[in-house]
XYZ file of C-alpha atoms in Angstrom:
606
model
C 73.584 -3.230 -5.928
C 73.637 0.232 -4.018
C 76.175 0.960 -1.635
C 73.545 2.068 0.847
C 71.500 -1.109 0.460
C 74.716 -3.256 0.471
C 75.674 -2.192 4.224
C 72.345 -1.705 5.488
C 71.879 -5.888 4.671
C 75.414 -6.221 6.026
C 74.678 -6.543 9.780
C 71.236 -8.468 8.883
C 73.671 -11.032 7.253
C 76.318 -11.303 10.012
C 72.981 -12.186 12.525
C 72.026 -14.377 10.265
C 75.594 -16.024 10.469
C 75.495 -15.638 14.393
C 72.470 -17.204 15.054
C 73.258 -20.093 12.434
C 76.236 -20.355 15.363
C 74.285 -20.204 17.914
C 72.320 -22.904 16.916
C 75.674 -25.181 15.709
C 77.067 -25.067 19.132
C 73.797 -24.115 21.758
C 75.786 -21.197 23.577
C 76.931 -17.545 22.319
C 79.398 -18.097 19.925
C 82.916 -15.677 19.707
C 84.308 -15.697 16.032
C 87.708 -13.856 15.692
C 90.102 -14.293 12.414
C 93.740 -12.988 12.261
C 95.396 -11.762 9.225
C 98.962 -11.426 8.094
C 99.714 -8.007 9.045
C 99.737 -5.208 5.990
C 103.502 -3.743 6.903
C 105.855 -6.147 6.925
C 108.641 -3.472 7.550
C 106.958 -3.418 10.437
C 108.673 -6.468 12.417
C 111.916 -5.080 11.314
C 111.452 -1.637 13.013
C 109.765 -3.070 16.264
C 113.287 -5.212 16.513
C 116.020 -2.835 15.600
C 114.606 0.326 16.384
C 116.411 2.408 19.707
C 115.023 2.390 22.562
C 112.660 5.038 23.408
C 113.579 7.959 24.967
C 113.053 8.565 28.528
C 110.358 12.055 27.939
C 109.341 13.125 24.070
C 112.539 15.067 23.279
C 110.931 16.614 19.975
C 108.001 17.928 18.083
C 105.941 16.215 15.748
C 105.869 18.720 12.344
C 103.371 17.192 10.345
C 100.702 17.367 12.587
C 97.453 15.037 10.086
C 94.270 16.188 10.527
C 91.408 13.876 11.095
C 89.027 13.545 8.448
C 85.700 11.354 8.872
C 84.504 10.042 5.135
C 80.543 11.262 4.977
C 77.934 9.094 3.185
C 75.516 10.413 0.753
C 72.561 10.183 3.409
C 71.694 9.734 7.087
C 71.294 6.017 6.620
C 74.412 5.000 5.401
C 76.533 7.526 7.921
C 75.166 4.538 10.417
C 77.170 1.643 8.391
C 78.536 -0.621 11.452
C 82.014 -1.750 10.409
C 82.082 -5.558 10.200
C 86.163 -5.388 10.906
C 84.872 -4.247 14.476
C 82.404 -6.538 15.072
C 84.117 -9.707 14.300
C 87.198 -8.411 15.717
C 89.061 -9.170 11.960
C 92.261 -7.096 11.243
C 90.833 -5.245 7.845
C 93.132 -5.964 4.610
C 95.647 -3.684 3.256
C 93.169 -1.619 1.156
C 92.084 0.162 4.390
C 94.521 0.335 7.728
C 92.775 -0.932 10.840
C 92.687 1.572 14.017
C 95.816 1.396 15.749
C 93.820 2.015 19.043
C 91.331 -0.684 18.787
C 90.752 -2.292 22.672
C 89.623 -5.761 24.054
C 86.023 -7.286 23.605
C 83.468 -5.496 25.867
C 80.756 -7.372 27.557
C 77.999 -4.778 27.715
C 76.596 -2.770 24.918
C 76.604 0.056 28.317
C 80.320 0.007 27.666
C 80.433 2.184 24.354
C 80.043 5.626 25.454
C 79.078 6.793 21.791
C 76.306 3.965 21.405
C 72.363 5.058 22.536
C 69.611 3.447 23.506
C 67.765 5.736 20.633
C 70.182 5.074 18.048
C 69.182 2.792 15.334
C 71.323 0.051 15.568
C 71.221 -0.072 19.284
C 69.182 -3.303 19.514
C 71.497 -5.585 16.686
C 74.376 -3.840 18.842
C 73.154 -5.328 22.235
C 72.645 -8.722 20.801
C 75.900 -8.826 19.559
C 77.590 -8.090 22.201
C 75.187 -9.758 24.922
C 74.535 -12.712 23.421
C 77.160 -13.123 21.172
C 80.370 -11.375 22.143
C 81.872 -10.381 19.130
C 82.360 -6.591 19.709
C 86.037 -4.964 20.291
C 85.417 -1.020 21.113
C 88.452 1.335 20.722
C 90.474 2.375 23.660
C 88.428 5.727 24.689
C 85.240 3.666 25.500
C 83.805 4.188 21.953
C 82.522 2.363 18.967
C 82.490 4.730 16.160
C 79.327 3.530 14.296
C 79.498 6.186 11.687
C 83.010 5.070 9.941
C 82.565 3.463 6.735
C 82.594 -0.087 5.636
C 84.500 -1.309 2.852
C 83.370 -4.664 0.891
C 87.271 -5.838 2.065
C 86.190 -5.479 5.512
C 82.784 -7.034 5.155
C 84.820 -10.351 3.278
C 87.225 -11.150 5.717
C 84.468 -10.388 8.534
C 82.127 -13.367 6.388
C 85.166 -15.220 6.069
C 86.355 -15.456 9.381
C 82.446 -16.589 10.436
C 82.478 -19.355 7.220
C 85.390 -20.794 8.221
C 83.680 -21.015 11.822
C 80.744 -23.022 10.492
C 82.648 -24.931 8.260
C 84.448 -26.221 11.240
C 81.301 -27.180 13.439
C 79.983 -29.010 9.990
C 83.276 -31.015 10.102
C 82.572 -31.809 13.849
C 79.486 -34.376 12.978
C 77.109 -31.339 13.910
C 75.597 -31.033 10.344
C 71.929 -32.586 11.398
C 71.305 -28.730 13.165
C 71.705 -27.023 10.262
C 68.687 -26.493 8.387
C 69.090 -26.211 4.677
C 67.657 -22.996 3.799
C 70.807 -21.198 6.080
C 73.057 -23.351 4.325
C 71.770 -22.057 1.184
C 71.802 -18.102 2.135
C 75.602 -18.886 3.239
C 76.216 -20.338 0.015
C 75.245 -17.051 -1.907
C 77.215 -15.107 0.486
C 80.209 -16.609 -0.306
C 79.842 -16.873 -4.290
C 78.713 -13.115 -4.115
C 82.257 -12.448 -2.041
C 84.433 -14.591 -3.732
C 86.156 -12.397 -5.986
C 86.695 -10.383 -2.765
C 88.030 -13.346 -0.955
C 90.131 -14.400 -3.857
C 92.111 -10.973 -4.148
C 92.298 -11.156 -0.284
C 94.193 -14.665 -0.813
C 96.109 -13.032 -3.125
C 97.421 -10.300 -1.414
C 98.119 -12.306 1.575
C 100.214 -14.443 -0.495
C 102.157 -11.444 -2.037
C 102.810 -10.290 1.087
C 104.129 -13.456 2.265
C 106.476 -13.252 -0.704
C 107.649 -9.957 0.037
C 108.087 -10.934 3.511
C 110.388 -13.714 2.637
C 112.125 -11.566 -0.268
C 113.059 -8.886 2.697
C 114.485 -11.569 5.135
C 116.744 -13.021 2.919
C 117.661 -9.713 1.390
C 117.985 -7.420 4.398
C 121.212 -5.273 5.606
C 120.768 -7.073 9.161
C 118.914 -8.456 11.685
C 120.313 -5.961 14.572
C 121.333 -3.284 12.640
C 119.568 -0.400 10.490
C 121.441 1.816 8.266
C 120.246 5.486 8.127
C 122.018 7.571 4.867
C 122.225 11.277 4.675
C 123.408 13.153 1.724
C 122.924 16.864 0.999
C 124.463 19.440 -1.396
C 124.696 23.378 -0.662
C 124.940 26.283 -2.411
C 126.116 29.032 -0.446
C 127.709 32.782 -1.258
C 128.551 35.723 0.683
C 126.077 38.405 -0.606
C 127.469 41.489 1.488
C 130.979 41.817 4.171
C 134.443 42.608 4.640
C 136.815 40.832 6.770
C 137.020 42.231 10.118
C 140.875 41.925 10.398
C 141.690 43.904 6.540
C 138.549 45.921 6.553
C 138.603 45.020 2.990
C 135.611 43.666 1.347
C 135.487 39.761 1.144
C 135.168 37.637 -2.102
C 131.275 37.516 -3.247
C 132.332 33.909 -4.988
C 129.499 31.439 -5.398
C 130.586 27.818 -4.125
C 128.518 24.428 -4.584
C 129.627 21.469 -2.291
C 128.400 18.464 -0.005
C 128.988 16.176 2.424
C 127.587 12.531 3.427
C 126.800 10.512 6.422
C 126.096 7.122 7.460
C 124.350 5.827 10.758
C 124.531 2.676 11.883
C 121.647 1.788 14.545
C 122.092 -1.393 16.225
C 120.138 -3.406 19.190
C 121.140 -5.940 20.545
C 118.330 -6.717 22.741
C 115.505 -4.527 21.940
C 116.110 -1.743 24.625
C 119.400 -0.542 24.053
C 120.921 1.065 20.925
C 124.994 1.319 19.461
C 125.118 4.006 17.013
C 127.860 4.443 14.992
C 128.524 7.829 12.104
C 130.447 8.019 9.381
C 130.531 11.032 7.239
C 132.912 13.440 4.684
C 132.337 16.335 3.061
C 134.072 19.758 1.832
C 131.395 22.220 2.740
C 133.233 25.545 4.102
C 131.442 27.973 6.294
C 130.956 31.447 5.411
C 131.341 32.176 9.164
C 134.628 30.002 10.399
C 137.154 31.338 12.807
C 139.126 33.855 13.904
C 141.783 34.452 11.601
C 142.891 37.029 9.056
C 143.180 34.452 5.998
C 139.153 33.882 6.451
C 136.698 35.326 4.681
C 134.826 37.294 7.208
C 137.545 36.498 10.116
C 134.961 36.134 12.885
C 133.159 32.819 14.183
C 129.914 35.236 13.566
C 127.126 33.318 10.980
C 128.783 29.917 11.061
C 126.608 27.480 9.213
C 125.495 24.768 11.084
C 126.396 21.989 7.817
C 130.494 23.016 7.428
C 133.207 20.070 7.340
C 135.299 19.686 10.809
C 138.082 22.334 10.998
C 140.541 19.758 11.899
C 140.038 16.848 9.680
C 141.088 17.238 5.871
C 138.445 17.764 3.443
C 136.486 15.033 1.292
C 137.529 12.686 4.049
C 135.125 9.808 5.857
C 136.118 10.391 9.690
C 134.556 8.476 12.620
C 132.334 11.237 14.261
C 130.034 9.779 16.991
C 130.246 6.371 18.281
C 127.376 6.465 21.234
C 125.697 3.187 23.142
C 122.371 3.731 24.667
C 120.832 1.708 27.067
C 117.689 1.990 29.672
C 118.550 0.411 32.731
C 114.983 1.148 33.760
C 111.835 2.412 31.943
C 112.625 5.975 33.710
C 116.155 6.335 33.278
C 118.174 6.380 30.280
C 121.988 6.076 30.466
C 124.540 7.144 27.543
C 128.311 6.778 26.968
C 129.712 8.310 24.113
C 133.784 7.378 22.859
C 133.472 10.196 20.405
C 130.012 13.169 19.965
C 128.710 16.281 21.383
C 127.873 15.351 23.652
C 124.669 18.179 24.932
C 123.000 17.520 21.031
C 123.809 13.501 20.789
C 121.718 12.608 23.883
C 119.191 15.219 22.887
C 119.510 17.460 26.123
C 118.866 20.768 23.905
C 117.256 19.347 21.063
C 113.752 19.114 23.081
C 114.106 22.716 23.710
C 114.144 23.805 20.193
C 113.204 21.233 18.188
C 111.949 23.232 14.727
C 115.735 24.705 14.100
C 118.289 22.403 15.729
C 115.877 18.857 14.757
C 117.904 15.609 15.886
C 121.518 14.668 15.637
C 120.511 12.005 12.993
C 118.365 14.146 10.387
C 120.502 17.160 11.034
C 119.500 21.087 11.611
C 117.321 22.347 10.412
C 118.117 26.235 11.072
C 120.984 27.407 8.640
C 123.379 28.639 11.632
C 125.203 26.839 14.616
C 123.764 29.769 16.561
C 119.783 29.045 15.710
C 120.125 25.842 16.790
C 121.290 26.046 20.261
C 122.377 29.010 22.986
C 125.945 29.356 24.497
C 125.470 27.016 27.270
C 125.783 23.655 25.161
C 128.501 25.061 22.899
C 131.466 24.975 25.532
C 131.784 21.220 24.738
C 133.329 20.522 21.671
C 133.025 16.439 20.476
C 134.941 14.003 22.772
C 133.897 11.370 24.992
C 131.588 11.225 27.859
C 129.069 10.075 29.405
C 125.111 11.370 30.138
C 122.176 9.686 32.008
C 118.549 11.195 31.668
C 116.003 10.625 34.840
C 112.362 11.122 34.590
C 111.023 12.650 37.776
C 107.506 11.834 37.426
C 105.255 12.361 34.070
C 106.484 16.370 33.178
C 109.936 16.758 34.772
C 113.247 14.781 32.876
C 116.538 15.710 35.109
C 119.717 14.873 33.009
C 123.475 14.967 33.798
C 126.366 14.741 31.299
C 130.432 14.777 31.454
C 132.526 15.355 28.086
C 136.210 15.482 27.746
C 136.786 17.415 24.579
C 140.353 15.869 24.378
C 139.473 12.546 26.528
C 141.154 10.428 24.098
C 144.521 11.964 23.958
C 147.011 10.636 26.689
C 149.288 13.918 26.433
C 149.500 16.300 29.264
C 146.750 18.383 29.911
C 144.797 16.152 28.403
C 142.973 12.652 28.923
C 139.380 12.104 30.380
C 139.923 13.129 33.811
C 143.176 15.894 33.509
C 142.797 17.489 30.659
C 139.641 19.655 28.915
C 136.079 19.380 30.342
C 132.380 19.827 30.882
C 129.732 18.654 33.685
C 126.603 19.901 32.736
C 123.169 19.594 34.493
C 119.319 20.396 33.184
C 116.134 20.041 34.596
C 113.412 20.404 32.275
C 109.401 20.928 32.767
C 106.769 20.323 29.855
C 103.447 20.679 30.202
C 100.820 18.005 30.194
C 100.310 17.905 26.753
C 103.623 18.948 26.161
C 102.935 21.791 24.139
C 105.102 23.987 26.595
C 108.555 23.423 27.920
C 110.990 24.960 29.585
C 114.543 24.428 30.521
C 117.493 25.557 33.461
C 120.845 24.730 32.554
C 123.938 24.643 34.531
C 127.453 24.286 33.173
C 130.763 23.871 34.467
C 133.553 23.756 32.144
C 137.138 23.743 31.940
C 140.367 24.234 29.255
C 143.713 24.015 30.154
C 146.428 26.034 29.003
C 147.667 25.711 24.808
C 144.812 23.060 24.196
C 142.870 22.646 21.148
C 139.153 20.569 20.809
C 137.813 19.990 17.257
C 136.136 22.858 17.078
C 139.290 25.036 16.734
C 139.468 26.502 20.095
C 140.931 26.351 23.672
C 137.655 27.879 24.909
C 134.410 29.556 24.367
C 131.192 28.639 22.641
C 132.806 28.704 18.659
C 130.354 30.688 17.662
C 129.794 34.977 18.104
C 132.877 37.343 18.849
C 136.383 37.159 18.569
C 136.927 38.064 21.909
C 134.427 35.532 23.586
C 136.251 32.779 21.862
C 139.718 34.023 23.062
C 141.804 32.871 26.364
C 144.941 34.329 27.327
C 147.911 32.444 26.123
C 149.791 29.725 28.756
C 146.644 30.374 30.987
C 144.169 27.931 32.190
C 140.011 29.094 31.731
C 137.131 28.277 33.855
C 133.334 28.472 32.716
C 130.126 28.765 34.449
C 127.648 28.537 32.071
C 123.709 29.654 32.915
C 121.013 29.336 30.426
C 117.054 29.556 30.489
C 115.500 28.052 27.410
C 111.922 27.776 26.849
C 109.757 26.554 24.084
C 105.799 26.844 22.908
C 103.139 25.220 20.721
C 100.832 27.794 19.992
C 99.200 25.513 17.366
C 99.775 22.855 15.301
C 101.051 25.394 12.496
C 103.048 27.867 15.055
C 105.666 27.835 17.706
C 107.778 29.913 19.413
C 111.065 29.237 21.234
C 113.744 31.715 22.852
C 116.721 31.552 25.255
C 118.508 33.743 27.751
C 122.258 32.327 28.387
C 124.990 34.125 30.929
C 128.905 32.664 31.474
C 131.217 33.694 33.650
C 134.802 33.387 32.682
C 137.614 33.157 34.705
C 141.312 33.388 33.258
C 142.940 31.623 36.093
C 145.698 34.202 37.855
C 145.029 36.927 35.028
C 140.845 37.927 35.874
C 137.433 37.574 35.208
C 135.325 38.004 31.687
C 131.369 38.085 31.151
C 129.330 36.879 28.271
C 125.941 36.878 27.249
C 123.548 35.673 24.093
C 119.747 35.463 23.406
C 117.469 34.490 20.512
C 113.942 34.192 19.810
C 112.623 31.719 16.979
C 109.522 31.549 15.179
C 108.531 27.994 13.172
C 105.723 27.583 11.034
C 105.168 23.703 10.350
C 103.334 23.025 6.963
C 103.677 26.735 5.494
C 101.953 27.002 2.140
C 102.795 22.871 1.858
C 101.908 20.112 4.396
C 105.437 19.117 5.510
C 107.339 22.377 4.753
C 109.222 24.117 7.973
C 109.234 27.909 7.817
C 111.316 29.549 10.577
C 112.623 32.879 11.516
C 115.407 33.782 14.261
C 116.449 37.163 15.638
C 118.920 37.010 18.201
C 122.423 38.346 20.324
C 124.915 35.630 19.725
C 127.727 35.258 22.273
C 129.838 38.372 23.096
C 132.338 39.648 25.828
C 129.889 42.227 28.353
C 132.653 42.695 30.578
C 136.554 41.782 31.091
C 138.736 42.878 34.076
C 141.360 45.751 33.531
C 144.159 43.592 33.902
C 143.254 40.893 30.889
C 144.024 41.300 27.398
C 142.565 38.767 25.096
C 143.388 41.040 21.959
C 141.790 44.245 22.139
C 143.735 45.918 24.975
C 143.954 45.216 28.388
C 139.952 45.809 30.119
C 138.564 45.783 26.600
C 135.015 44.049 26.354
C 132.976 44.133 23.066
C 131.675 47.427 22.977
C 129.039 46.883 20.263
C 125.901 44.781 20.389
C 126.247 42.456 16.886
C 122.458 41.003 15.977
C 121.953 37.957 14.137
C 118.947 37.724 11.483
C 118.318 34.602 10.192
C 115.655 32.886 7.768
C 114.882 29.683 6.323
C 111.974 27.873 4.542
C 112.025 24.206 4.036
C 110.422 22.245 1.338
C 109.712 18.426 0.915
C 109.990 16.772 -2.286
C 108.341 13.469 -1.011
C 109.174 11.802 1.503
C 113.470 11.410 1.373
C 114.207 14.729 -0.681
C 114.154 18.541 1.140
C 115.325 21.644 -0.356
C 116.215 24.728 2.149
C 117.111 28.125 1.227
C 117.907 30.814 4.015
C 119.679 34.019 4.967
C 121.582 34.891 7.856
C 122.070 39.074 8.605
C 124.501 39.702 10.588
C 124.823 43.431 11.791
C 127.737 45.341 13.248
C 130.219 41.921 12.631
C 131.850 40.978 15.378
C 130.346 43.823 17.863
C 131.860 46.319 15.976
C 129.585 48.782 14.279
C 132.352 50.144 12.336
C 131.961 46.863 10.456
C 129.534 47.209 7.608
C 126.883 44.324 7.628
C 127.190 40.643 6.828
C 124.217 38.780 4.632
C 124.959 35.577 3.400
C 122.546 32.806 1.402
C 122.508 29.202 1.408
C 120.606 26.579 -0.314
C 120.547 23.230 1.295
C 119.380 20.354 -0.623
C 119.346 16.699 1.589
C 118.628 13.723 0.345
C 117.741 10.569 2.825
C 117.834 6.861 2.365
């Protein structure tokens, strides 16, 4: 039998089965059949996922184009789906619509369905007299998608198992025996369909039952991240020695575990674990480095101040929407700017989320100056949306909150209040982002990042405080971010501080970037991306302040970071990512010859 005379006979059949209905019961008759659903994953994500976020805080990268399957001729591009008109979830061999809306009581209700079209007529009668039509959310019916035989057997089925119940209801005198018999041939044509839909339904069952008694929990999901780098410095010398550094290859990883819990379906404890003993090429200031400057730091090194190959503790964050606009977050231990995601939505492509990691190579792609000050500690954030395209968010960290020492603690020691209010467009291809940041280090204190103060990343002297002296930050940064198309963005950022050296003087710094992504270069699912920027340095510094370069001494070179990185997926849990970060005049000093390191990231997800 032809595939084209198959479905043209289809929606003569399922009249015939309506009006055998009709006559069974003397009204318009509604058939509707449900079927086990075709992910059972599914139920697990819907309960132990976190809670949504208050706005869309990133970017979806593998943007899926829409592709409508063509029949050989104009007759069969007019196949009515039977999964549609019987309002029967199809079977796993084809997904059902995931924006399929309630039953519609006029046939004037599909915008996509004419009074000249062929079908109009069996349309209207179905859904007039017998009311067994479900349209999709947009008003339409979308006539011209194809029919599979799967769809077409649980659509028969759902209507047999109709009239097998009014024939078990005494109501068998009304049928007349010629229907009976054309129902009869239905089903023994169908029945090898039917019997491999029984059959999947009952694997699926089975697999159902294998993954609730096997599962890791019924509140908590377990996210893995592995990845191994190859990294080397290609060109440098160290900017204390002016000698040139060591060019020596070094392969190393790190791992980290997330633990996602809910406890009632709108809030969210996550938990991270993770070790590693991948070094930097760009660390900190310090002679015994290999470049000496905080310039090109990677954005995958091991904490400075933890030992290496050792699991550490390094978020524990609990999540929770007090109402469907506003999103609250207290954090014991995380960065608190990237945990709740107040930068990430700005630059999506390069910094990605805090679970899946960056994706740019440097800490300086990811983010500008503003939402380095901060260091990991604990804190607190909430997240308001102010109407559809405005989210206003607040957050306080204390760097050294857990340590009861002088100059220290949540309240007296190390902070940062920071405020954003962010705009996206409509269809939130555009957004754009003011920061405010106030942020302050006592005197001889240390965060985890290795300094007192500054952003820990750019020069030495923007990182520097002067010694028993307290520091004060206020931090101003404009970041914006564009989806030209679904295979090109751009993203750039403008950041100012002013630093004040309490009782010594005053200090200025500065950094800006502009980032190019390409989502699915040369491969759907690859990320290409391409950064040239300032990153942080000292404009000015008052005559009287010495931070280590003489007393009034600013940078007095402008120090430009390159940076480039293409990554490919290897299915679905496997990436590879190779890059190179430039780095010219190192540490604003163009008597420094340039830096050019490569990396090779490879991450593996489970």
């Amino acid at each position: 039998m032809s595939k084209l005379g198959w479905n043209y006979r289809s929606i003569a059949l399922v009249l015939l089965v309506l009006d055998i209905l009709a006559i069974l019961v003397f009204h318009p008759a509604k058939s509707q059949a449900e079927l086990p659903k075709s992910d059972v994953s599914t139920i697990e994500i819907e309960k132990n996922k976190e809670p949504e976020v208050v706005v869309n805080q990133t970017v979806d990268t593998s943007i899926a184009p829409v592709t409508v399957k063509k029949a050989p001729n104009e007759i069969q591009d007019r196949v009515i789906p039977v999964s549609q008109l019987l309002q029967v979830a199809p079977p796993t061999k084809q997904k059902a619509p995931n924006n399929a809306a309630g039953q519609v009581t006029s046939v004037s209700q599909l915008s996509d369905i004419k009074p000249t079209d062929w079908a109009f007529q069996a349309l209207q009668s179905l859904v007039e007299r017998y009311g067994v039509i479900a349209g999709y959310t947009d008003g339409t019916f979308k006539g011209d998608r194809s029919l599979t035989r799967y769809e077409f057997a649980a659509g028969l089925n759902a209507a047999l198992d109709r009239l097998n119940e009014l024939i078990a209801t005494s109501t068998t005198d009304l049928v007349k025996r010629e229907d009976l018999d054309t129902i009869k041939k239905l089903q023994e044509q169908f029945s090898p369909e039917l019997a491999q839909l029984r059959g999947r339904v009952d694997t699926l069952e089975a697999r159902n039952a294998q993954l609730e008694a096997t599962q890791f929990s019924t509140t908590t999901k377990l996210i893995g991240r592995a990845q191994i780098v190859l990294g080397s410095l290609l060109a440098g010398n160290n900017v204390f020695t002016k000698r040139q550094a060591p060019r020596n290859p070094t392969l190393q990883g790190s791992t980290s575990l997330r633990l996602n819990t809910s406890f009632n379906g709108k809030d969210s404890l996550s938990l991270s674990l993770s070790g590693g003993n991948i070094e930097s090429l760009g660390q900190t200031r310090a002679e015994s480095t290999l470049l000496g400057t905080y310039e090109g730091r990677t954005a995958d090194n091991s904490s400075i101040t933890f030992a290496r190959n050792t699991i550490t503790l390094g978020g524990v964050r609990y999540r929770f929407l007090p109402n469907p606009d506003t999103q609250v977050n207290i954090y014991a231990l995380s960065d608190g700017a990237s945990e709740i995601g107040l930068s990430g939505p700005v630059n999506p492509y390069f910094e990605s989320s805090s679970a899946t990691g960056a994706n740019g190579i440097s800490r300086f792609s990811r983010r500008s100056l503003v939402y380095n000050y901060g260091d990991s500690g604990p804190g607190i954030a909430i997240l308001q949306r102010l109407g559809k395209q405005v989210q206003f968010g607040i957050a306080y960290s204390a760097p050294n909150g857990g340590n009861p020492t002088p100059n220290n603690g949540f309240f007296s020691g190390r902070y940062l209040a920071l405020a954003q209010l962010i705009y996206y467009s409509s269809n939130r291809n555009f957004r754009v982002a003011a920061t405010y940041v106030n942020t302050y280090s006592p005197a001889n204190t240390r965060g985890l990042s290795g300094t007192n103060f500054g952003p820990a990343v750019g020069s030495n002297l923007v990182n520097s405080t002067v010694a028993g002296t307290g520091t004060v930050g206020n931090l101003y940064g404009l970041q914006a971010f564009y989806q030209v198309s679904p295979k090109f963005a751009i993203n750039g950022w403008i950041s100012y501080a002013s630093h004040r050296y309490l009782g010594r003087g005053d200090g200025n710094a500065m950094d800006w970037a502009v980032g190019l992504a390409f989502p699915d270069l040369f491969s759907e699912g690859a990320l290409g991306g391409v950064l040239v920027g300032m990153e942080p340095k000292l404009t000015r510094l008052s005559q009287n302040v010495d931070l280590g370069a003489g007393a009034g001494q600013a940078d007095k070179d402008t120090s430009l970071h390159v940076e480039a990185f293409y990554q490919y997926k290897i299915g679905d849990n496997i990436e590879v990512t190779p890059g190179l970060i430039w780095i010219t005049a190192p540490d604003s000093d163009s008597n420094n010859p340039d830096s050019i390191y490569a990396w090779v990231r490879t991450v593996f997800r489970f």
